[in-house]
Amino acid sequence: MDLDVDLLVVGAGPTGLFAAYYAGFRDLATAVVDALPEPGGQITAMYPEKMILDVAGFPAVRGRDLVDALVTQAGQWNPTYLLGRQARTLAPVDGKLHVGLADGATVRAGAVLLTAGIGEFKPRPLVAGEGWLGRGLVHFVPALDAHVGQDVVVVGGGDSAFDWALALAPIAGSVTVVHRRATFRAHPPTVRQVRDLGVRIITDAQVTRIGGDGRVAEVEVDVKDSGSEVLPAQTVVAALGFTADLGPIESWGLELDHRAVVVDQTMRTALDGVYAAGDVATYPGKVKLIATGFGEAATAVNNIAVALDPDAHLFPGHSSDAR
């Protein structure tokens, strides 16, 4: 089914959801498209249970709770969600931008706002885990409660690995972190918190084998200078990072810099009618934070409102004055 809107937001992560709210506030008919089946982007797919500490006004907010609040906020204006549907092509036609979706539908929009985050991402595989995915091997932890009382082995030395260890330690039977180096990429205070919880950390080590009868039951770890050790495990979290690319967006003719879309101070890209905000956008001095994305979304939408209607004001007034 084809659709006509004022604004198409490509990406349903936090920045895209806030853009949908703000577009409604500016009285723009809006649709949000995302290849993932649920809103929330990386948060929903990768760390829904993680506590996020750098959103203004929240000392800490759980990822899934932030997404739920953003969906509720945007819902005031009834945006159309096109989830599980990848945006593939972009073409200007008769003063509109036609965006072709993977299912063959076309969205005709006055403007397009890219909020695609890091783009399409794939977890890096655990070599010893081949064949175990979905049978005790996971890359992310959608629900902490599923691991109550379990022995959990977390593989990796970055922020995600230590975030999962920190979240699981209070409820799991045991948590062990296995990392192939002696040093960590994770934020040092998080590493200290994990150590303070008594989590065992094995460094200079590789997971060489996963065993079990149909489901994970044990993990063999080869530790430098001390040989092999077998650990009990009902869950293995392979937090080894991920690879990402912009997918079809890269072929749209945008100016790119290190897989990010170059924008000006209005968040406009090199293509007429196309804007970008959040992690997908770049400019000198860019800082990639959720909070930054929120501000960029508001900047983009206000400039889009004027581009679509030159008689509109760039600054619409405060939302607190609208009720």
Tab-separated table of N, CA, C and O in Angstrom, residues 75 155 158 211:
chain	number	residue	atom	x	y	z
A	75	GLY	N	2.908	9.132	20.134
A	75	GLY	CA	1.562	8.650	19.865
A	75	GLY	C	0.482	9.711	19.971
A	75	GLY	O	-0.632	9.508	19.463
A	155	VAL	N	31.241	-13.249	27.202
A	155	VAL	CA	32.490	-13.220	26.445
A	155	VAL	C	32.665	-11.833	25.839
A	155	VAL	O	31.822	-11.371	25.064
A	158	GLY	N	34.319	-5.240	26.219
A	158	GLY	CA	33.837	-3.884	25.974
A	158	GLY	C	32.711	-3.493	26.915
A	158	GLY	O	32.361	-4.216	27.852
A	211	GLY	N	29.628	-26.988	25.156
A	211	GLY	CA	29.087	-28.333	25.201
A	211	GLY	C	27.719	-28.378	25.844
A	211	GLY	O	27.308	-27.462	26.564
